[in-house]
Coordinates of C-alpha atoms and ligand atoms in Angstrom, one line a residue:
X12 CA 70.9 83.5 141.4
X13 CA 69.3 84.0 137.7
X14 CA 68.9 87.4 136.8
X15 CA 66.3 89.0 134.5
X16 CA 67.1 91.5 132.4
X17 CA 63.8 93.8 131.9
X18 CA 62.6 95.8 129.3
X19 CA 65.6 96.5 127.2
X20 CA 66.1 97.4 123.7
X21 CA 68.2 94.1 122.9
X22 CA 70.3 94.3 119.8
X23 CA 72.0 91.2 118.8
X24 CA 73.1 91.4 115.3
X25 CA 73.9 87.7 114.6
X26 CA 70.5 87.0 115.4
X27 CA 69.1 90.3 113.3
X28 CA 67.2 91.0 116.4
X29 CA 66.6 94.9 117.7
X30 CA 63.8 94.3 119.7
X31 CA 62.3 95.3 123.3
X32 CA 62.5 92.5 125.6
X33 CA 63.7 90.4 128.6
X34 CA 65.9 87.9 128.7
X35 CA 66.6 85.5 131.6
X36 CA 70.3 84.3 132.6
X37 CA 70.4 81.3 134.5
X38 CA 73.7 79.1 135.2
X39 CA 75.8 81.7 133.2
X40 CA 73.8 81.6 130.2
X41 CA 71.2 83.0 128.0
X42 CA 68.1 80.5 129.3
X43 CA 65.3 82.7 127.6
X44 CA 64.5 85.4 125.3
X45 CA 61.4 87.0 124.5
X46 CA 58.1 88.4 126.9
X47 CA 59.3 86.9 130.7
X48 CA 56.7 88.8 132.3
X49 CA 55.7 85.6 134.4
X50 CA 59.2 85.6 136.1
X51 CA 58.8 89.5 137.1
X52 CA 57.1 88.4 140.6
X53 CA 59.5 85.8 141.1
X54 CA 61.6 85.8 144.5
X55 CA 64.0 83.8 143.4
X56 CA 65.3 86.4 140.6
X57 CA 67.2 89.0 140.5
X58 CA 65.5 91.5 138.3
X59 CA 67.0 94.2 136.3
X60 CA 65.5 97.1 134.9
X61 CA 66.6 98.1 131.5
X62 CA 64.0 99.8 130.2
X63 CA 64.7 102.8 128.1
X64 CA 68.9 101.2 127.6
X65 CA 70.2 98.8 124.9
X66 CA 71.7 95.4 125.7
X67 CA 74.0 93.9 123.5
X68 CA 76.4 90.8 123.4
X69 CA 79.5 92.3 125.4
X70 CA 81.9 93.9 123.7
X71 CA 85.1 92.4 123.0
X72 CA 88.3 94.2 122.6
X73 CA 90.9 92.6 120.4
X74 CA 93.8 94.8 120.8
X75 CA 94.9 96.1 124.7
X76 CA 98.1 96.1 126.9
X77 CA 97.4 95.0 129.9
X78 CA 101.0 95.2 131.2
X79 CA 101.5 92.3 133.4
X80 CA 103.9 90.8 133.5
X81 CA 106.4 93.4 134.1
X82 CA 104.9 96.5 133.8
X83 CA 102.3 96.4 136.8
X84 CA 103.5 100.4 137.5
X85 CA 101.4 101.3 134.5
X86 CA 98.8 98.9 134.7
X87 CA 97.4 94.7 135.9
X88 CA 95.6 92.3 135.0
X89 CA 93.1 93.0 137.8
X90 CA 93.2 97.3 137.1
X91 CA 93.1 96.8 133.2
X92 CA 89.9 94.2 133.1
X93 CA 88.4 96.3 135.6
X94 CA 88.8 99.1 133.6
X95 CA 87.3 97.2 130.4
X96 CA 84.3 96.0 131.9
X97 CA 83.8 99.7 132.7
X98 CA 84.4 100.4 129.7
X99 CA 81.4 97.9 128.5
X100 CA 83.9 95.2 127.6
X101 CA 83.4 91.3 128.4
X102 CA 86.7 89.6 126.3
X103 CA 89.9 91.5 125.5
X104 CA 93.0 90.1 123.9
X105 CA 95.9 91.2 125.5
X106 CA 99.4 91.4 123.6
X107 CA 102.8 90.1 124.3
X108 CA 105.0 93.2 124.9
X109 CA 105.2 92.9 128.6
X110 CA 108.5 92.0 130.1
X111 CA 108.9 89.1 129.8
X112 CA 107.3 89.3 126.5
X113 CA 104.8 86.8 126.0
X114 CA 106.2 84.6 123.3
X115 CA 106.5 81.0 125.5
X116 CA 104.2 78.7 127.0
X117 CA 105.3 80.1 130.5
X118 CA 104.1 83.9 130.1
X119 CA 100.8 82.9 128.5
X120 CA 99.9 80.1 131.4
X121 CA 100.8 83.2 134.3
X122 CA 98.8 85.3 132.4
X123 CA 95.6 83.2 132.2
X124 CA 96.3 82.1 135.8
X125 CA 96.4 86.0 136.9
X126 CA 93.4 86.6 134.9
X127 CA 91.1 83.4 136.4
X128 CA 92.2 84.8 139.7
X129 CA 91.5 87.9 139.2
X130 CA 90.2 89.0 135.9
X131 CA 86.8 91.2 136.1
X132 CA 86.6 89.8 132.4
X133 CA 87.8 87.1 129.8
X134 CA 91.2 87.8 128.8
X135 CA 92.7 86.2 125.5
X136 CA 96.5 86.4 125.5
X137 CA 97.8 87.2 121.8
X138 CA 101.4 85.7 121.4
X139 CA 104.5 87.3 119.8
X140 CA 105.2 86.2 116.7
X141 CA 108.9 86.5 117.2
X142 CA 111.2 85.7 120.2
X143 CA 111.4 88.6 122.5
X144 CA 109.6 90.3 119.9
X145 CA 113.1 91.5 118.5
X146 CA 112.1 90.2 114.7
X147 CA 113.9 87.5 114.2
X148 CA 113.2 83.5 115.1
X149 CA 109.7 82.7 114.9
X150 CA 107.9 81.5 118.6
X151 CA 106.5 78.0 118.9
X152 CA 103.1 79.2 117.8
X153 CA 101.4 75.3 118.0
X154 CA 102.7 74.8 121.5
X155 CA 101.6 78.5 122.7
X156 CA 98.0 78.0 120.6
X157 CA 97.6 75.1 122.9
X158 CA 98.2 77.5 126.0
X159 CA 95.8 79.6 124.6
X160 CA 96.9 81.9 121.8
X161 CA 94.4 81.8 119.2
X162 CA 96.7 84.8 117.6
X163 CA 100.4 86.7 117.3
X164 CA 101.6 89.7 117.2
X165 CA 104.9 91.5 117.5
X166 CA 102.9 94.8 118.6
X167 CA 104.2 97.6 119.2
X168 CA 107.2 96.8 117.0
X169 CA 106.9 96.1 113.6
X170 CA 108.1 92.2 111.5
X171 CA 111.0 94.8 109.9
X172 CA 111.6 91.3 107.6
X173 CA 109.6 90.5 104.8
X174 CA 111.0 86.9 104.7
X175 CA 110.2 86.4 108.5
X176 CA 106.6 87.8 108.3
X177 CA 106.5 85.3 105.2
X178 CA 107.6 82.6 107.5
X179 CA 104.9 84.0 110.1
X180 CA 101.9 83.5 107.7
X181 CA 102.9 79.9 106.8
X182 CA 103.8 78.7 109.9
X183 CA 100.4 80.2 111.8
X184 CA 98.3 79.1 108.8
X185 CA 99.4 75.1 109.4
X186 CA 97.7 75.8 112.9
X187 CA 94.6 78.1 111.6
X188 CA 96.1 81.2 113.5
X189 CA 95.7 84.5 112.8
X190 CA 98.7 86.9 112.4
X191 CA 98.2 90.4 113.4
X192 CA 100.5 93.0 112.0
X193 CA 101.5 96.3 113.6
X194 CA 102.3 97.4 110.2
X195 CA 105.5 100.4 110.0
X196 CA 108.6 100.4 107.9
X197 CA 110.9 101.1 111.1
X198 CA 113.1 103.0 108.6
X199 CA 110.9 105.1 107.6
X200 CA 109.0 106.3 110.9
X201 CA 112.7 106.1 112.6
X202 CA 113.0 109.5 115.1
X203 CA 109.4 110.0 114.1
X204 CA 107.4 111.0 117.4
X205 CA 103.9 112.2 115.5
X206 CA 102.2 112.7 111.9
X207 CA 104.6 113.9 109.2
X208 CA 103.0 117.2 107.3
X209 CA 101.8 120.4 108.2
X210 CA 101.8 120.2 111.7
X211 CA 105.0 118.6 112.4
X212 CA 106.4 121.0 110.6
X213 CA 105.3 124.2 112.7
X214 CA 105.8 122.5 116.0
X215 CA 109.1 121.2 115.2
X216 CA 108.6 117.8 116.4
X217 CA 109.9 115.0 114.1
X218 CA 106.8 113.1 111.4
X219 CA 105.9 110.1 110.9
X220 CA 104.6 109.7 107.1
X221 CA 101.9 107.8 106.4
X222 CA 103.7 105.9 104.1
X223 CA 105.5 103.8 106.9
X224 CA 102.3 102.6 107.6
X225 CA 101.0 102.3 103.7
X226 CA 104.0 100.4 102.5
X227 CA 104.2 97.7 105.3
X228 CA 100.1 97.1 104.7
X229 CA 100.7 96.8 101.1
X230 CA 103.5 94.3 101.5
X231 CA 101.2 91.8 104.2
X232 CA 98.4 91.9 101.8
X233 CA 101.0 90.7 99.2
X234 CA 102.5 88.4 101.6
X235 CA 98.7 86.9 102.8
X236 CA 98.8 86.6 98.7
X237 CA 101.3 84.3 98.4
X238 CA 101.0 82.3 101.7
X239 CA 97.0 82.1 102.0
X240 CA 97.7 82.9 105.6
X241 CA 95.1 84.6 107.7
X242 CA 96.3 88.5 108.4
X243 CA 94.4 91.2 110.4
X244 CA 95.7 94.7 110.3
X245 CA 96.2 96.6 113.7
X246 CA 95.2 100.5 113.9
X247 CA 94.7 101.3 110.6
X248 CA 95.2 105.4 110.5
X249 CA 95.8 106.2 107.2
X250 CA 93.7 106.8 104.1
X251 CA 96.2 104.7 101.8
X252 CA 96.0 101.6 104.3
X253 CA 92.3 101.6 103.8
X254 CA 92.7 102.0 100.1
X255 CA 95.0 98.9 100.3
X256 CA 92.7 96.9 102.7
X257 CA 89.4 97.4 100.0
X258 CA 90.9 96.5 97.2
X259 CA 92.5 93.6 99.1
X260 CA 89.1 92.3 100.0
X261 CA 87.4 93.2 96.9
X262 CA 90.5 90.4 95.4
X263 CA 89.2 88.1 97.9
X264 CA 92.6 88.5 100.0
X265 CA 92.1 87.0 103.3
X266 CA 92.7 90.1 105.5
X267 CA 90.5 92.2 108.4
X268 CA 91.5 94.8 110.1
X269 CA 90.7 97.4 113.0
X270 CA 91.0 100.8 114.0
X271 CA 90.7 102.6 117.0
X272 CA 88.6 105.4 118.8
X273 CA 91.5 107.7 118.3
X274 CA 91.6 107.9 114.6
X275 CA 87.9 108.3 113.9
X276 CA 87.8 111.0 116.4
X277 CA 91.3 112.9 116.4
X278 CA 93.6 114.4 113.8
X279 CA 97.4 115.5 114.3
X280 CA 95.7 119.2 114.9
X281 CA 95.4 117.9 118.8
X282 CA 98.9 117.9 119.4
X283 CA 99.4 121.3 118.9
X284 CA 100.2 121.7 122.6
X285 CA 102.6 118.8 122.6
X286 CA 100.0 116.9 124.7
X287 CA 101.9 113.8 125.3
X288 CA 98.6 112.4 125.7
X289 CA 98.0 112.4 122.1
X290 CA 101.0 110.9 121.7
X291 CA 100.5 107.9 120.2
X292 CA 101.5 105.2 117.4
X293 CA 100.4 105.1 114.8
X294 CA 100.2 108.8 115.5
X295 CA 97.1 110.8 114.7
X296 CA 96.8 111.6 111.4
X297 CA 95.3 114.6 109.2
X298 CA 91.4 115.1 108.7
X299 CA 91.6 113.0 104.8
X300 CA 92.8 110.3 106.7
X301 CA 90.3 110.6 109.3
X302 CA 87.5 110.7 106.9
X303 CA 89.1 107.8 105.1
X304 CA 88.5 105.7 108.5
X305 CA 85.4 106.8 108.6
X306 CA 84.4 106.0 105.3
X307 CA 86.4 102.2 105.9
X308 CA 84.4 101.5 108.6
X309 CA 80.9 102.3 107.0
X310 CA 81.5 100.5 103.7
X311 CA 83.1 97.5 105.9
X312 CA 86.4 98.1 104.5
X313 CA 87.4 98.2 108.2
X314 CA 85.9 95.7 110.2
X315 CA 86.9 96.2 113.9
X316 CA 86.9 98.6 116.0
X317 CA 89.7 97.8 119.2
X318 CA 91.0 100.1 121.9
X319 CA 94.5 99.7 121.5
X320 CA 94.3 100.4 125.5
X321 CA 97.9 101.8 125.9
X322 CA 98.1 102.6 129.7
X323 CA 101.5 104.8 130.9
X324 CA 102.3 106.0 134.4
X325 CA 101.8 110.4 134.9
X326 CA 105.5 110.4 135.2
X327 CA 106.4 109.1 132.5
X328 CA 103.7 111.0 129.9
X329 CA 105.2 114.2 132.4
X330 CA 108.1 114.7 130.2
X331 CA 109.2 116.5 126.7
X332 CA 107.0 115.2 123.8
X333 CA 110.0 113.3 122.2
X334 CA 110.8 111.5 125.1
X335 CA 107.0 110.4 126.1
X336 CA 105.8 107.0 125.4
X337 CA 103.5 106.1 122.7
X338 CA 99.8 105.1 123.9
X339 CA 96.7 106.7 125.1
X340 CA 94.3 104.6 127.6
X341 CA 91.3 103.4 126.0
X342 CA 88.8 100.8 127.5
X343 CA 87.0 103.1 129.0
X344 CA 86.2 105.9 126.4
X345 CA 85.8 103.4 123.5
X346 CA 82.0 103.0 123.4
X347 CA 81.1 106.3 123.9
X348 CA 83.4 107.3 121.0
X349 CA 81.7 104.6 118.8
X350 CA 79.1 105.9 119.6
X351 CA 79.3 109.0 117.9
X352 CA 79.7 107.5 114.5
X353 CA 75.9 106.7 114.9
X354 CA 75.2 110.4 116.6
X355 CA 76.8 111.6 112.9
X356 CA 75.1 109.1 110.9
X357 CA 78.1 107.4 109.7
X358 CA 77.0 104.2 110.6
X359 CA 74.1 102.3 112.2
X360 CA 74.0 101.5 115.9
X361 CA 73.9 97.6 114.6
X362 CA 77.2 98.4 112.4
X363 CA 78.9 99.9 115.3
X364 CA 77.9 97.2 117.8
X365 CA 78.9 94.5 115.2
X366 CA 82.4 96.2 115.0
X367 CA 82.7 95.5 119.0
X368 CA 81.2 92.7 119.0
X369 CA 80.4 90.0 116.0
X370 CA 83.5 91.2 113.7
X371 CA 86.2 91.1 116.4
X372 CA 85.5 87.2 117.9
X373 CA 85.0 86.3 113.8
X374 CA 88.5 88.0 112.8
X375 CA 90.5 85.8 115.6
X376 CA 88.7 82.8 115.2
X377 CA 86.1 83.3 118.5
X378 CA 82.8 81.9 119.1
X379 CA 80.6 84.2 117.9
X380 CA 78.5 86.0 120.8
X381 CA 75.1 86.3 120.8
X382 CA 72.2 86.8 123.1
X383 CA 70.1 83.8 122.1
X384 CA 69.1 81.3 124.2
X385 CA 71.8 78.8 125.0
X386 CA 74.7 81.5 124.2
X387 CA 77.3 82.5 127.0
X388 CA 76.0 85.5 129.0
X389 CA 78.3 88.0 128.5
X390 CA 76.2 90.9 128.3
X391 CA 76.4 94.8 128.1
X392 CA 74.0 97.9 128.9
X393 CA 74.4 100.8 127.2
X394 CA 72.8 104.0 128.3
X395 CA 72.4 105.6 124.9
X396 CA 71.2 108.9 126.2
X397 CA 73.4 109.3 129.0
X398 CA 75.5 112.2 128.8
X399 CA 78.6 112.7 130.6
X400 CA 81.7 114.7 131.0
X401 CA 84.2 112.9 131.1
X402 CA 87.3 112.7 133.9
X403 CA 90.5 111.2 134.4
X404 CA 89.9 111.0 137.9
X405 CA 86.9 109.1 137.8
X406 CA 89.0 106.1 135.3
X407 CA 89.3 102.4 136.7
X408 CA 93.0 102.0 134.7
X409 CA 96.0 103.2 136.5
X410 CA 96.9 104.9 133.0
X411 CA 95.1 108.3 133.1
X412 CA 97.0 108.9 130.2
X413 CA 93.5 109.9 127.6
X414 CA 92.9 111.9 125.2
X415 CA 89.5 112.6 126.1
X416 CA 89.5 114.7 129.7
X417 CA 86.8 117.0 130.1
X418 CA 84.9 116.0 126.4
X419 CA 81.4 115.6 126.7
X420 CA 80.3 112.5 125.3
X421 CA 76.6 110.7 124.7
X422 CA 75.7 107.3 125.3
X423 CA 77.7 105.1 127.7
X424 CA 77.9 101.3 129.1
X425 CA 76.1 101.2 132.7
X426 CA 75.9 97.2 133.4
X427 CA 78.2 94.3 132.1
X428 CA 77.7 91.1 132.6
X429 CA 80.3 88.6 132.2
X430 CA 79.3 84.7 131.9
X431 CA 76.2 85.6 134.0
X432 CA 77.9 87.7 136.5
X433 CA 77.9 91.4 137.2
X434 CA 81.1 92.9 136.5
X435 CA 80.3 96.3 136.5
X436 CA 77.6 98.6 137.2
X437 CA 77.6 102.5 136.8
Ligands
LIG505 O1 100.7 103.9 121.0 C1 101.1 102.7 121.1 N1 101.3 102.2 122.3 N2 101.3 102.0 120.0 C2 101.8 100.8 120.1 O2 102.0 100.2 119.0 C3 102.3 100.2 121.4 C4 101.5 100.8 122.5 C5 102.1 100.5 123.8 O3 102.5 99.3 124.1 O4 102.2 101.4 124.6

């Protein structure tokens, strides 16, 4: 059945459009845009009001663990996509550190064949740039592009080898891939279980300095440099990445990068209970490098904003803080987060949805969405106004593992449409 969207404040920011209208989807895609108020009698749609809410292209996540294969305790293909639609998301990419990791023609089929069957939204398999992800002999990164990885990743571990991430580049760039590096020198950050400074100090707990991250971003910009091979930067935390990554672009480097909900929004100050919830990696930083984010993602320094949706099972975040696993679950704060960027007047509403939207399908190489006739109907409402308290109980993921329990947040995804079907409504 078509479905007409009613009354909504549609923002599409490829088309420069923030406008109130309705738009008709028909067949899984856009089929009109503009004043429909002939089709509002109509038996034969389905019509939905969103009058007084945005609707936007839907948000795509380009960094998320979904955990299957292997790890189905923590979370599933089916839990984790029904967590991101909830979460306002349409596409996410999911990376290769499940077991088996992902880096063969195999693991990315079964997890596009779990997904079709019974994803509540696209999912994107990213492949591992090395075998087993253990940093060593490249994958067969035509053969798996084929399957369907339009990118690679060793995540969660860094490419310790400058010669093999040199490698990386060249060999992805002969197939127009995209490399994307979890950038930390492994010898630096070794032991380390949160932010190196201040805090670390008085609780004890072993740091992480920024400089594992800084050193291993300087060094893939230099190696794009030399290789012309297309880089994007995962969770950038630290104010000397995003000194790195704008002076990069200002040399006309071909690098993008992301950050996540956690660094615009946290500091190392949370951990101060040894939360193992805000455990996480890169670990939260101090409030400079916050602002730094902050300031990279209005000037465009930073052009993605992506989850990092690290699901864990209670027992396991239950422990010491050295012991617990990095990762905090994130589809389904993300937006709201975001959101608050525009509440502080950091950054427009149409920056923050093209950071979600437009920036992440450009940086890997997507088909950039849009909500013009004729485009793919992925589609999300957001409830700008709606305020809500939110609870780990109420989460789709099986990780309940946030950072965010009991904070009281503004503006929040309530319908999301995925290729002209509801996936989710509050
Ligand atoms: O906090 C994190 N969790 N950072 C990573 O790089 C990996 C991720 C995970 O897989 O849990």
């Amino acid at each position: 059945m078509s479905i007409l969207l009613k009354g909504g404040r549609v923002i599409d920011p490829v088309s420069n459009i923030d406008k109130v209208m309705d738009i008709l989807v028909e067949g899984g895609v856009i089929a009109e845009a503009g004043d429909l108020s002939k089709y509002y009698k109509s038996k034969d749609i389905e019509i939905y009001d969103a009058s007084g809410k945005a609707v936007t292209p839907g948000l795509i996540d380009i960094h998320a663990h979904l955990r299957e294969p292997g790890f189905e305790y923590k979370e599933d293909i089916a839990s984790g996509t029904r967590a991101a639609a909830a979460g306002g998301f349409t596409t996410v990419f999911c990376m290769p550190n499940t077991n088996p990791v992902n880096d063969n023609r195999a693991v990315t089929e079964y997890i596009l064949k779990q997904a079709a069957e019974s994803g509540a939204c696209r999912v994107i398999p990213i492949g591992a740039i090395t075998k087993g992800s253990l940093g060593a002999l490249l994958t067969e990164m035509g053969d798996m592009s084929e399957a369907g990885c339009p990118a690679f990743s060793d995540d969660g571990k860094p490419v310790a080898s400058s010669e093999v991430m040199r490698r990386a580049l060249e060999y992805a760039k002969t197939f127009g891939l995209t490399i994307i590096s979890h950038c930390e020198d492994p010898a630096l950050s070794a032991g380390g279980v949160m932010n190196e400074g201040a805090v670390s100090t008085r609780l004890g707990l072993k740091g992480i300095p920024s400089a594992a991250e800084d050193v291993m971003v300087a060094r893939d910009i230099e190696l794009a440099k030399l290789t012309g091979g297309r880089l994007h930067l995962a969770h950038v935390s630290t104010a000397g990445s995003v000194g790195h990554v704008r002076r990069a672009k200002a040399a006309g480097v071909s690098v993008t990068a992301e950050t996540c909900p956690h660094y615009f929004t946290l500091t190392d100050e949370a951990v101060s209970a040894y939360n193992t919830n805000f455990k996480v990696n890169p670990p939260l930083r101090t409030a400079a490098d916050m602002e730094a984010v902050i300031s990279g993602l209005a000037d465009g320094t930073l052009d993605v904003i992506a989850t990092d949706h690290a699901p864990h099972a209670a027992s396991e975040k239950a422990v010491e803080f050295d012991l617990a696993p990095f990762g905090i679950s994130g589809f389904e704060t993300a937006l709201a987060l975001s959101l608050r960027l525009v509440e502080t007047g950091r950054l427009s509403l149409k920056e923050v949805i093209e950071k979600l939207t437009v920036n992440p399908a450009k940086a890997l190489g997507m088909a950039v969405p849009s909500l013009a006739p004729g485009a793919r109907a992925d589609v999300t409402v957001i409830d700008l106004g709606l305020v809500r308290t939110f609870d780990p109980a109420d989460m789709l993921s099986k990780g309940k593992n946030t950072a965010y329990a009991g904070m009281t947040l503004t503006g929040w995804p309530v319908a999301v449409m995925c290729g002209g079907a509801w996936t989710f409504k509050a």
